[in-house]
Coordinates of C-alpha atoms in Angstrom, one line a residue:
M152 CA -36.7 -14.9 48.0
E153 CA -34.3 -14.7 45.2
A154 CA -30.7 -15.4 46.1
I155 CA -28.4 -12.5 45.5
S156 CA -25.1 -13.5 43.9
P157 CA -21.8 -12.2 45.5
L158 CA -21.0 -10.2 42.3
R159 CA -24.4 -8.5 42.3
A160 CA -24.2 -7.8 46.0
A161 CA -20.7 -6.3 45.5
I162 CA -21.8 -3.9 42.7
T163 CA -24.8 -1.8 43.8
P164 CA -26.5 0.8 41.6
T165 CA -24.7 3.6 43.6
D166 CA -21.3 2.0 43.4
P167 CA -18.9 4.6 42.0
E168 CA -17.0 2.0 39.9
A169 CA -20.3 0.8 38.3
A170 CA -21.3 4.4 37.6
S171 CA -17.9 5.0 36.1
L172 CA -18.2 1.9 34.0
R173 CA -21.6 2.9 32.7
A174 CA -20.3 6.4 31.9
C175 CA -17.3 4.8 30.0
I176 CA -19.7 2.6 28.0
N177 CA -21.9 5.6 27.2
D178 CA -18.8 7.5 26.1
L179 CA -17.6 4.6 23.9
V180 CA -21.0 4.3 22.3
G181 CA -20.9 8.0 21.6
I182 CA -17.4 7.8 20.0
V183 CA -18.4 4.8 17.9
A184 CA -21.4 6.7 16.6
L185 CA -19.2 9.5 15.2
P186 CA -18.9 8.1 11.6
A187 CA -22.7 8.4 11.3
I188 CA -22.4 12.1 12.1
W189 CA -19.5 13.0 9.8
T190 CA -20.3 10.7 6.8
G191 CA -19.7 12.6 3.6
G192 CA -17.9 15.4 5.4
E193 CA -14.6 17.1 4.4
P194 CA -11.5 16.7 6.6
S195 CA -12.1 20.0 8.4
H196 CA -15.7 19.0 9.2
I197 CA -14.5 15.6 10.6
V198 CA -11.8 17.4 12.7
R199 CA -14.3 19.8 14.3
I200 CA -16.7 17.1 15.2
L201 CA -13.9 14.9 16.6
L202 CA -12.6 17.8 18.7
D203 CA -16.0 18.7 20.1
A204 CA -16.6 15.0 21.0
I205 CA -13.3 14.4 22.9
V206 CA -13.6 17.8 24.7
H207 CA -17.1 17.0 25.9
T208 CA -16.4 13.4 26.7
L209 CA -13.1 13.8 28.6
R210 CA -13.8 17.3 30.0
L211 CA -10.5 18.6 28.8
D212 CA -8.7 21.9 29.4
I213 CA -6.9 22.0 26.1
A214 CA -7.3 20.0 22.8
Y215 CA -5.7 20.2 19.4
V216 CA -6.0 18.3 16.1
Q217 CA -3.7 18.7 13.1
L218 CA -3.8 16.7 9.8
A219 CA -0.7 16.0 7.8
D220 CA -0.4 18.3 4.8
R221 CA -0.2 15.9 1.7
T222 CA -1.1 18.3 -1.1
G223 CA 0.8 21.5 -0.3
G224 CA -2.5 23.3 0.5
T225 CA -3.8 25.0 3.6
L226 CA -3.0 23.2 6.8
V227 CA -6.1 21.6 8.4
E228 CA -6.0 22.1 12.2
T229 CA -8.2 23.3 15.0
A230 CA -7.8 23.8 18.8
W231 CA -9.8 24.4 21.9
A232 CA -8.9 25.8 25.4
A233 CA -11.0 26.3 28.5
E234 CA -11.8 29.9 29.1
S235 CA -12.1 29.2 32.9
R236 CA -8.3 28.4 33.0
N237 CA -7.4 31.7 31.2
L238 CA -5.8 29.7 28.4
P239 CA -5.2 31.3 25.0
L240 CA -8.1 30.6 22.5
A241 CA -6.2 31.2 19.2
T242 CA -5.2 28.0 17.4
K243 CA -1.9 29.5 16.3
Q244 CA -0.9 30.3 19.8
I245 CA -1.7 26.7 21.0
R246 CA 0.1 25.2 18.0
E247 CA 3.3 27.3 18.5
A248 CA 3.4 26.5 22.2
L249 CA 3.0 22.7 21.5
H250 CA 5.7 22.8 18.8
R251 CA 8.1 24.6 21.2
R252 CA 7.6 21.9 23.9
L253 CA 7.2 18.8 21.8
G254 CA 9.1 19.5 18.5
N255 CA 8.1 20.4 15.0
D256 CA 7.6 16.8 13.7
I257 CA 4.2 15.6 15.1
R258 CA 5.2 12.0 14.4
T259 CA 7.9 12.1 17.1
W260 CA 5.8 13.6 19.9
P261 CA 5.9 11.4 23.1
P262 CA 2.8 9.5 24.1
L263 CA 2.5 11.4 27.4
V264 CA 4.3 14.5 28.8
R265 CA 3.6 17.0 31.5
H266 CA 4.8 20.6 30.9
A267 CA 4.3 24.0 32.3
M268 CA 2.3 25.9 29.7
F269 CA 0.3 29.1 29.9
G270 CA 0.8 29.3 33.7
H271 CA -0.4 25.7 34.4
D272 CA 1.1 22.3 34.7
I273 CA -0.7 20.4 31.9
S274 CA -0.6 16.7 31.1
I275 CA -0.5 16.3 27.3
A276 CA -1.4 13.1 25.6
P277 CA -0.9 13.1 21.8
V278 CA -2.5 10.2 19.8
R279 CA -1.4 9.5 16.3
L280 CA -3.9 9.4 13.5
G281 CA -2.8 6.4 11.4
V282 CA -0.3 3.7 12.1
H283 CA 2.7 6.0 12.1
G284 CA 0.9 9.3 12.3
E285 CA 0.9 9.7 8.6
I286 CA -2.6 11.1 8.7
G287 CA -2.0 13.6 11.6
V288 CA -2.2 13.9 15.4
M289 CA -4.9 14.4 18.0
L290 CA -3.8 15.9 21.3
A291 CA -5.7 16.1 24.6
G292 CA -4.6 18.0 27.7
S293 CA -5.7 18.4 31.3
V294 CA -4.4 20.1 34.4
R295 CA -5.2 16.9 36.3
E296 CA -2.0 15.0 37.3
D297 CA -3.7 11.6 36.8
F298 CA -4.7 12.4 33.2
P299 CA -5.2 10.3 31.2
R300 CA -6.7 7.4 33.1
Q301 CA -7.0 4.0 31.5
T302 CA -10.6 4.6 30.3
E303 CA -9.6 8.0 28.9
R304 CA -6.7 6.4 27.0
L305 CA -9.2 3.9 25.6
L306 CA -11.6 6.6 24.5
L307 CA -8.8 8.6 22.8
S308 CA -7.6 5.4 21.0
V309 CA -11.1 4.6 19.7
A310 CA -11.7 8.2 18.6
A311 CA -8.4 8.3 16.8
N312 CA -9.1 5.0 15.0
Q313 CA -12.5 6.1 13.9
A314 CA -11.2 9.4 12.7
A315 CA -8.2 7.8 10.9
I316 CA -10.6 5.4 9.0
A317 CA -12.9 8.3 8.0
L318 CA -10.1 10.6 6.9
Q319 CA -8.4 7.8 4.9
E320 CA -11.7 7.1 3.1
V321 CA -12.1 10.8 2.3
R322 CA -8.6 10.9 0.9
L323 CA -9.0 7.8 -1.2
L324 CA -12.3 9.0 -2.6
S325 CA -10.8 12.4 -3.4
E326 CA -7.8 10.8 -5.2
Q327 CA -10.2 8.5 -7.2
K328 CA -12.3 11.5 -8.2
R329 CA -9.2 13.6 -9.1
A330 CA -7.8 10.7 -11.2
A331 CA -11.1 10.4 -13.1
T332 CA -11.3 14.2 -13.6
E333 CA -7.7 14.4 -14.9
L334 CA -8.3 11.6 -17.4
D335 CA -11.5 13.3 -18.6
Q336 CA -9.6 16.6 -19.0
R337 CA -6.9 14.9 -21.0
V338 CA -9.6 13.3 -23.3
A339 CA -11.2 16.8 -23.7
Q340 CA -7.9 18.4 -24.4
R341 CA -7.0 15.8 -27.1
T342 CA -10.5 16.3 -28.6
K343 CA -9.9 20.1 -28.6
E344 CA -6.6 19.8 -30.3
L345 CA -8.2 17.6 -33.0
A346 CA -10.8 20.3 -33.5
V347 CA -8.2 23.0 -33.9
V348 CA -6.2 20.9 -36.4
N349 CA -9.3 20.2 -38.3
E350 CA -10.2 23.9 -38.5
E351 CA -6.7 24.8 -39.7
L352 CA -6.6 22.2 -42.4
I353 CA -10.0 23.2 -43.8
K354 CA -8.6 26.7 -44.4
E355 CA -5.7 25.4 -46.5
N356 CA -7.6 24.9 -49.7
A357 CA -4.4 24.8 -51.8
E358 CA -3.3 21.6 -50.2
R359 CA -6.7 20.1 -49.4
R360 CA -5.9 16.5 -50.3
R361 CA -2.7 16.5 -48.2
A362 CA -4.6 18.2 -45.3
E363 CA -7.3 15.5 -45.4
E364 CA -4.7 12.7 -45.3
K365 CA -3.0 14.4 -42.4
L366 CA -6.3 14.9 -40.6
R367 CA -7.2 11.2 -41.0
A368 CA -3.8 10.2 -39.6
L369 CA -4.2 12.5 -36.6
Q370 CA -7.7 11.3 -36.0
Q371 CA -6.6 7.7 -36.0
Q372 CA -3.8 8.5 -33.6
L373 CA -5.9 10.6 -31.3
E374 CA -8.8 8.2 -31.3
S375 CA -6.5 5.3 -30.5
H376 CA -4.9 7.2 -27.6
N377 CA -8.3 8.4 -26.4
A378 CA -9.6 4.8 -26.5
Y379 CA -6.7 3.8 -24.1
L380 CA -7.5 6.7 -21.8
Q381 CA -11.2 5.8 -21.8
E382 CA -10.4 2.2 -21.0
E383 CA -8.3 3.4 -18.1
V384 CA -11.2 5.4 -16.7
D385 CA -13.7 2.5 -17.1
S386 CA -11.3 0.0 -15.7
A387 CA -10.2 2.0 -12.7
L388 CA -13.9 2.6 -11.7
S389 CA -15.5 -0.6 -12.8
F390 CA -14.9 -2.7 -9.7
G391 CA -13.2 -0.5 -7.1
R392 CA -9.5 -0.6 -7.5
I393 CA -9.4 -3.9 -9.4
V394 CA -8.5 -3.4 -13.1
G395 CA -9.5 -5.9 -15.7
R396 CA -12.3 -7.2 -17.9
G397 CA -11.2 -10.7 -18.9
R398 CA -13.5 -13.8 -18.5
E399 CA -11.3 -15.3 -15.8
L400 CA -11.4 -12.2 -13.6
R401 CA -15.1 -11.5 -14.2
H402 CA -15.8 -15.0 -12.9
V403 CA -13.9 -14.2 -9.7
L404 CA -15.6 -10.8 -9.3
Q405 CA -19.0 -12.3 -9.7
H406 CA -18.3 -14.6 -6.7
V407 CA -17.0 -11.6 -4.8
E408 CA -20.4 -9.9 -5.3
D409 CA -22.1 -13.1 -4.0
V410 CA -20.0 -13.5 -0.8
A411 CA -19.3 -9.9 0.2
S412 CA -22.7 -9.3 1.7
T413 CA -22.4 -12.4 4.0
D414 CA -20.1 -13.1 6.9
A415 CA -18.7 -16.3 5.4
T416 CA -15.0 -17.0 5.8
V417 CA -13.2 -16.6 2.5
L418 CA -9.9 -18.3 1.4
I419 CA -8.2 -16.6 -1.5
T420 CA -5.6 -18.6 -3.4
G421 CA -3.2 -17.6 -6.1
E422 CA 0.4 -17.0 -7.0
S423 CA 2.4 -14.2 -5.4
G424 CA 1.6 -10.8 -7.0
T425 CA -1.9 -11.6 -8.3
G426 CA -3.6 -9.1 -6.0
K427 CA -5.0 -11.2 -3.2
E428 CA -4.9 -8.4 -0.7
L429 CA -6.7 -6.0 -3.1
L430 CA -9.4 -8.6 -3.6
A431 CA -9.8 -9.0 0.2
R432 CA -10.2 -5.3 0.6
E433 CA -12.9 -5.2 -2.0
I434 CA -14.8 -7.9 -0.2
H435 CA -14.6 -5.9 3.0
E436 CA -15.6 -2.6 1.4
R437 CA -18.7 -4.3 -0.1
S438 CA -19.7 -5.9 3.2
R439 CA -21.8 -4.5 6.0
R440 CA -18.6 -4.2 7.9
S441 CA -17.1 -1.6 5.5
Q442 CA -17.2 1.2 8.1
R443 CA -15.3 -0.9 10.6
P444 CA -11.5 -1.8 10.6
F445 CA -9.8 -3.8 8.0
V446 CA -6.7 -5.4 9.7
R447 CA -4.0 -7.1 7.7
V448 CA -1.8 -9.7 9.3
N449 CA 1.2 -11.2 7.4
C450 CA 1.6 -14.6 8.9
S451 CA 5.0 -15.1 7.3
A452 CA 6.5 -11.9 8.8
I453 CA 5.7 -12.6 12.5
P454 CA 8.4 -14.3 14.6
R455 CA 7.2 -17.7 15.8
E456 CA 7.4 -16.8 19.5
M457 CA 5.3 -13.6 19.0
F458 CA 2.3 -15.1 17.1
E459 CA 0.0 -15.5 20.1
S460 CA 0.7 -12.0 21.4
E461 CA 0.2 -10.5 17.9
F462 CA -3.0 -12.4 17.3
F463 CA -4.6 -12.0 20.8
G464 CA -2.6 -9.4 22.6
H465 CA -1.0 -9.5 26.0
V466 CA -1.2 -7.8 29.4
R467 CA 1.6 -6.0 31.2
G468 CA 4.1 -8.4 32.8
A469 CA 3.0 -11.4 30.7
F470 CA 6.6 -11.8 29.5
T471 CA 9.9 -10.0 29.5
G472 CA 9.5 -6.7 27.7
A473 CA 5.7 -6.6 28.2
V474 CA 5.7 -3.2 29.9
R475 CA 2.1 -2.4 29.1
D476 CA -1.2 -3.9 27.9
R477 CA -1.3 -4.4 24.1
P478 CA -4.4 -5.3 22.1
G479 CA -4.1 -8.1 19.6
R480 CA -5.0 -8.0 15.9
F481 CA -8.3 -9.8 16.6
Q482 CA -9.3 -7.2 19.2
V483 CA -8.4 -4.3 16.9
A484 CA -10.5 -5.9 14.1
N485 CA -13.5 -6.5 16.3
G486 CA -16.6 -5.6 14.3
G487 CA -14.7 -5.5 11.1
T488 CA -12.5 -7.8 8.9
I489 CA -9.2 -9.5 9.6
F490 CA -7.1 -10.5 6.6
L491 CA -4.7 -13.4 7.3
D492 CA -2.2 -13.2 4.5
E493 CA 0.2 -16.1 3.9
I494 CA -1.9 -18.3 6.1
G495 CA 0.0 -21.3 4.9
D496 CA 3.0 -20.1 6.9
L497 CA 1.1 -20.1 10.2
P498 CA 3.1 -22.3 12.7
F499 CA 1.5 -25.7 13.4
E500 CA 1.3 -25.0 17.2
M501 CA -0.7 -21.8 16.6
Q502 CA -3.2 -23.4 14.3
P503 CA -5.5 -24.9 17.1
K504 CA -5.7 -21.4 18.8
L505 CA -6.8 -19.8 15.5
L506 CA -9.3 -22.7 15.0
R507 CA -10.8 -22.0 18.4
V508 CA -11.4 -18.3 17.5
L509 CA -13.0 -19.3 14.2
Q510 CA -15.3 -21.9 15.9
E511 CA -16.1 -20.3 19.2
R512 CA -15.5 -16.6 18.6
E513 CA -13.5 -16.2 21.8
Y514 CA -9.8 -15.9 23.0
E515 CA -7.6 -15.1 25.9
R516 CA -4.8 -12.6 25.9
V517 CA -1.3 -13.7 26.9
G518 CA -0.9 -13.6 30.7
E519 CA -4.6 -13.3 31.3
D520 CA -7.3 -15.9 32.1
I521 CA -10.3 -13.7 31.1
T522 CA -12.1 -15.0 28.0
H523 CA -13.0 -12.3 25.4
N524 CA -15.6 -12.6 22.7
V525 CA -14.9 -11.2 19.3
D526 CA -17.1 -10.5 16.2
V527 CA -14.8 -10.5 13.2
R528 CA -15.0 -11.7 9.6
V529 CA -11.9 -13.8 8.5
I530 CA -10.4 -13.6 5.0
A531 CA -7.3 -15.7 4.5
A532 CA -4.9 -15.9 1.5
T533 CA -2.0 -18.1 0.5
N534 CA 0.1 -19.0 -2.5
K535 CA 0.5 -22.5 -1.2
D536 CA -1.6 -25.6 -2.0
L537 CA -3.2 -26.0 1.5
A538 CA -4.7 -29.4 0.5
E539 CA -1.1 -30.6 -0.2
E540 CA 0.1 -29.0 3.1
V541 CA -2.6 -31.0 4.9
R542 CA -1.5 -34.3 3.3
A543 CA 2.1 -33.5 4.4
H544 CA 0.9 -32.9 8.0
R545 CA 2.1 -29.3 8.0
F546 CA -1.4 -27.8 8.1
R547 CA -4.4 -29.0 10.2
Q548 CA -7.2 -30.5 8.3
D549 CA -10.0 -29.1 10.5
L550 CA -8.5 -25.6 10.2
F551 CA -8.3 -26.0 6.4
Y552 CA -12.0 -26.9 6.3
R553 CA -12.9 -24.0 8.5
L554 CA -11.0 -21.5 6.3
N555 CA -12.1 -23.0 3.0
V556 CA -15.8 -22.1 3.4
F557 CA -15.8 -19.9 0.3
P558 CA -12.7 -20.4 -1.9
L559 CA -11.7 -17.8 -4.4
G560 CA -8.8 -18.6 -6.9
L561 CA -7.1 -15.6 -8.5
P562 CA -5.7 -16.5 -12.0
P563 CA -2.1 -15.7 -12.8
L564 CA -1.4 -12.8 -15.2
R565 CA -0.3 -15.2 -17.9
A566 CA -3.9 -16.5 -17.9
R567 CA -5.3 -12.9 -18.2
R568 CA -3.3 -11.7 -21.3
D569 CA -6.3 -9.7 -22.5
D570 CA -6.2 -7.6 -19.3
I571 CA -2.5 -6.8 -19.8
P572 CA -3.1 -3.6 -21.9
L573 CA -5.6 -2.2 -19.3
L574 CA -3.2 -3.0 -16.4
A575 CA -0.3 -1.5 -18.2
A576 CA -2.2 1.7 -19.2
H577 CA -3.4 2.1 -15.6
A578 CA 0.1 1.6 -14.3
I579 CA 1.5 4.2 -16.7
T580 CA -1.0 6.8 -15.6
E581 CA -0.4 6.1 -11.9
V582 CA 3.4 6.3 -12.2
A583 CA 3.4 9.4 -14.4
K584 CA 1.0 11.1 -11.9
R585 CA 3.2 10.2 -9.0
L586 CA 6.4 11.4 -10.7
R587 CA 4.6 14.5 -12.1
I588 CA 5.7 13.8 -15.7
H589 CA 3.9 13.5 -19.0
A590 CA 2.6 9.9 -19.4
P591 CA 4.2 8.2 -22.4
M592 CA 2.0 6.6 -25.0
L593 CA 1.4 2.8 -24.9
T594 CA 1.6 1.6 -28.5
Q595 CA 0.3 -1.6 -30.1
A596 CA 3.8 -2.8 -30.4
D597 CA 4.3 -2.3 -26.7
V598 CA 1.1 -4.2 -25.9
A599 CA 2.2 -7.1 -28.2
R600 CA 5.6 -7.3 -26.4
L601 CA 4.0 -7.3 -23.0
K602 CA 1.6 -10.1 -23.9
Q603 CA 4.5 -12.3 -25.1
Y604 CA 6.1 -12.4 -21.6
D605 CA 4.8 -15.0 -19.0
W606 CA 5.1 -12.6 -16.0
P607 CA 6.1 -15.1 -13.3
G608 CA 5.8 -12.2 -10.8
N609 CA 2.3 -11.4 -12.0
I610 CA 0.8 -7.9 -11.6
R611 CA 3.5 -6.8 -9.2
E612 CA 6.2 -7.6 -11.7
L613 CA 4.3 -5.8 -14.5
N614 CA 3.9 -2.7 -12.4
N615 CA 7.7 -2.7 -11.6
V616 CA 8.6 -3.0 -15.3
I617 CA 6.2 -0.3 -16.3
E618 CA 7.6 2.0 -13.6
R619 CA 11.1 1.5 -14.9
A620 CA 10.0 2.1 -18.4
V621 CA 8.2 5.3 -17.5
I622 CA 11.2 6.6 -15.6
L623 CA 13.6 5.8 -18.5
S624 CA 11.3 7.3 -21.1
K625 CA 11.4 10.8 -19.5
G626 CA 7.9 11.6 -20.9
A627 CA 8.8 10.5 -24.4
Q628 CA 8.5 7.0 -26.0
L629 CA 7.9 4.2 -23.5
R630 CA 11.3 2.5 -23.1
L631 CA 10.2 -1.1 -22.6
D632 CA 13.4 -2.3 -24.4
I633 CA 15.6 -1.1 -21.5
A634 CA 13.1 -2.1 -18.8
F635 CA 12.9 -5.6 -20.2
A636 CA 16.7 -5.9 -20.4
D637 CA 17.2 -7.3 -16.8
L638 CA 14.3 -9.8 -17.0
S639 CA 15.2 -13.4 -17.7
G640 CA 12.9 -14.8 -20.5
A641 CA 11.7 -11.4 -21.5
P642 CA 10.9 -11.1 -25.3
V643 CA 13.4 -9.3 -27.4
S644 CA 12.3 -7.8 -30.7
A645 CA 14.5 -9.2 -33.5
S646 CA 13.8 -6.2 -35.7
L647 CA 14.7 -3.8 -32.9
A648 CA 18.0 -5.7 -32.2
A649 CA 18.9 -5.6 -35.9
E650 CA 18.3 -1.8 -36.2
V651 CA 20.2 -0.8 -33.0
I652 CA 23.6 0.7 -33.9
L653 CA 26.0 1.1 -30.9
T654 CA 28.3 4.1 -30.6
D655 CA 32.1 3.5 -30.1
R656 CA 31.7 4.5 -26.5
E657 CA 28.9 2.0 -26.0
C658 CA 30.9 -0.8 -27.6
R659 CA 33.9 -0.1 -25.3
E660 CA 31.6 0.0 -22.2
R661 CA 30.1 -3.3 -23.1
E662 CA 33.5 -4.8 -23.7
R663 CA 34.6 -3.5 -20.4
A664 CA 31.5 -4.9 -18.6
N665 CA 32.1 -8.3 -20.3
L666 CA 35.7 -8.4 -19.1
I667 CA 34.7 -7.6 -15.5
K668 CA 32.0 -10.2 -15.6
A669 CA 34.5 -12.9 -16.7
L670 CA 36.9 -11.9 -14.0
E671 CA 34.1 -12.1 -11.4
R672 CA 33.2 -15.6 -12.6
A673 CA 36.9 -16.6 -12.3
D674 CA 37.2 -15.1 -8.8
G675 CA 39.8 -12.5 -10.2
R676 CA 42.1 -15.1 -11.8
V677 CA 43.3 -14.4 -15.4
Y678 CA 45.4 -17.5 -16.2
G679 CA 45.0 -21.2 -15.8
K680 CA 42.1 -23.5 -15.7
G681 CA 38.8 -21.7 -14.9
G682 CA 40.5 -18.3 -15.4
A683 CA 39.0 -15.4 -17.2
A684 CA 41.0 -16.1 -20.3
E685 CA 39.4 -19.6 -20.5
W686 CA 35.9 -18.1 -20.1
L687 CA 36.6 -15.6 -22.8
A688 CA 38.4 -18.1 -25.1
M689 CA 41.2 -15.5 -25.4
N690 CA 44.9 -15.7 -25.2
P691 CA 46.0 -14.8 -21.6
T692 CA 48.6 -12.2 -22.8
T693 CA 45.9 -10.6 -25.0
L694 CA 43.5 -10.5 -22.1
A695 CA 46.2 -9.0 -19.8
S696 CA 46.9 -6.2 -22.4
R697 CA 43.2 -5.4 -22.6
L698 CA 42.8 -5.3 -18.9
R699 CA 45.7 -2.7 -18.7
A700 CA 44.0 -0.7 -21.5
F701 CA 40.8 -0.6 -19.5
K702 CA 42.6 0.0 -16.2
I703 CA 41.0 -3.1 -14.6
T704 CA 42.9 -4.7 -11.7
P705 CA 42.0 -8.4 -11.6
T706 CA 43.3 -9.0 -8.0
K707 CA 40.6 -6.9 -6.3
P708 CA 37.2 -8.7 -6.5
Q709 CA 35.5 -5.9 -4.6
A710 CA 36.9 -3.3 -7.0
L711 CA 35.6 -5.4 -9.8
Q712 CA 32.1 -5.2 -8.4
N713 CA 32.4 -1.4 -8.0
D714 CA 33.6 -1.2 -11.6
S715 CA 30.7 -3.3 -12.7
A716 CA 28.2 -1.1 -11.0
K717 CA 29.8 2.0 -12.6
V718 CA 29.6 0.3 -16.0
K719 CA 25.9 -0.5 -15.6
H720 CA 25.1 3.1 -14.6
S721 CA 27.1 4.6 -17.4
S722 CA 25.6 2.2 -19.9
R723 CA 22.1 3.1 -18.9
A724 CA 22.9 6.8 -19.2
S725 CA 24.4 6.2 -22.7
D726 CA 21.4 4.2 -23.8
S727 CA 19.2 7.2 -22.9
D728 CA 21.5 9.8 -24.5
A729 CA 21.9 7.7 -27.7
G730 CA 18.2 6.9 -28.0
H731 CA 17.6 9.7 -30.6
N732 CA 20.4 8.4 -32.8
R733 CA 19.1 4.9 -33.3

């Protein structure tokens, strides 16, 4: 006869725990299958299906889902209550009762609370949709005192994660479509304006030649602007959220197409600010795992003593402060993709543990001796030369080989100068839309100036400069001259510098700023070796007189810093006010 193992003998087909486990597994399978049901749906459709699923699965007495209002439109919410408990059925009543008990800000609701509501003591378990509840909240309630059990918490967490991913994808797709529609409308509006001007000029027979010249000038201007707008549309939608058409970038994107459909480990290298995380997300979204989580881990931002807990999770009591079980990043990313950013900063003692996960697809949580299997795709990124790190014995050679299965190198922005106009135009549109102002025009002179700079901070630095320029332009001409002012090595137009005429107020402000800077350099000293007078090559008595005239006290370094900040602010305001006089 076949021997019966102790484990098999302990768990019989009628064992309540086995039945409960099977029921939990069935419920999890049902929750995981939700994306197939709500694919392509609107937020309200997703919310209704989610509510029906958790009510049926957990046999709740009350349930409520609310999405954060991002657009100022109608609030998306729905609720359910058991008629058998004589609970109110109106969503508004349930919402108002919850807000009275838990507060108006859904992001601050406690993870579990028991309150007397509608004549019952109800255990309420809110679950945030999104990392910080930025998407919304899902709430489950039951009159049971032991609600929610551990399996019920797991089901709520899985359902919330699935819904958050789906709602985020709906929002991103909606924003992308809206951006494309807005740009098309602007192109159509410009074309309509051109047609109106053309019709008016044809009617002015007396000044036909002048009208034709004016029409040609307007056509050239509008066609140039429309070309930029059309490039923005094409670039924004050509390869997801990656903007660019240069040969260097096309070479990388071709490799992305090749590797995305596989499960191969990818190592992305490149300088800081080149878009390594964006490229990793595109690989994930083009893979068979695109409907599963994309989890980002910044290896340089995790304290050394918390690496193992962050990567693999821990159980309650594993160390001081571990008051509950916590899943690790690999567990959260199971079935999806984990992006290990700044992998070159991974502590040496953690590298063998990561290597084991990559090789054997298994790990143990801190404080637990149970081995867990994991199915996750790994994409790593670094701005370091890992081969050099290996030679310096700061990075394990076997881990490097395991990560470097499919290397992708992102070129710096200085090697993609032909993509700078597209990136700048896209940044202008995004910033103007976010600030709700008219987008200033990007001229050929602006493009030439942007191309002259080497951009050590790459695309991140370019976006910052463009954002400053758009804010300073106030919807008029793009003020790159002011935005470039604080950048070391930024190109300065000689013709622009020669044409700028400073007002008397601006001259005095700049002189005051120069005096303060000299005093700061001299630690507040006016006379003697290393004093401000020596820095300015000025007679000490003359300097003292000017300091009195500007009401500058050299003996208060902190006051000097405050004065310097005021001068910078006032100078920027003056530059903006005087811009029309130059």
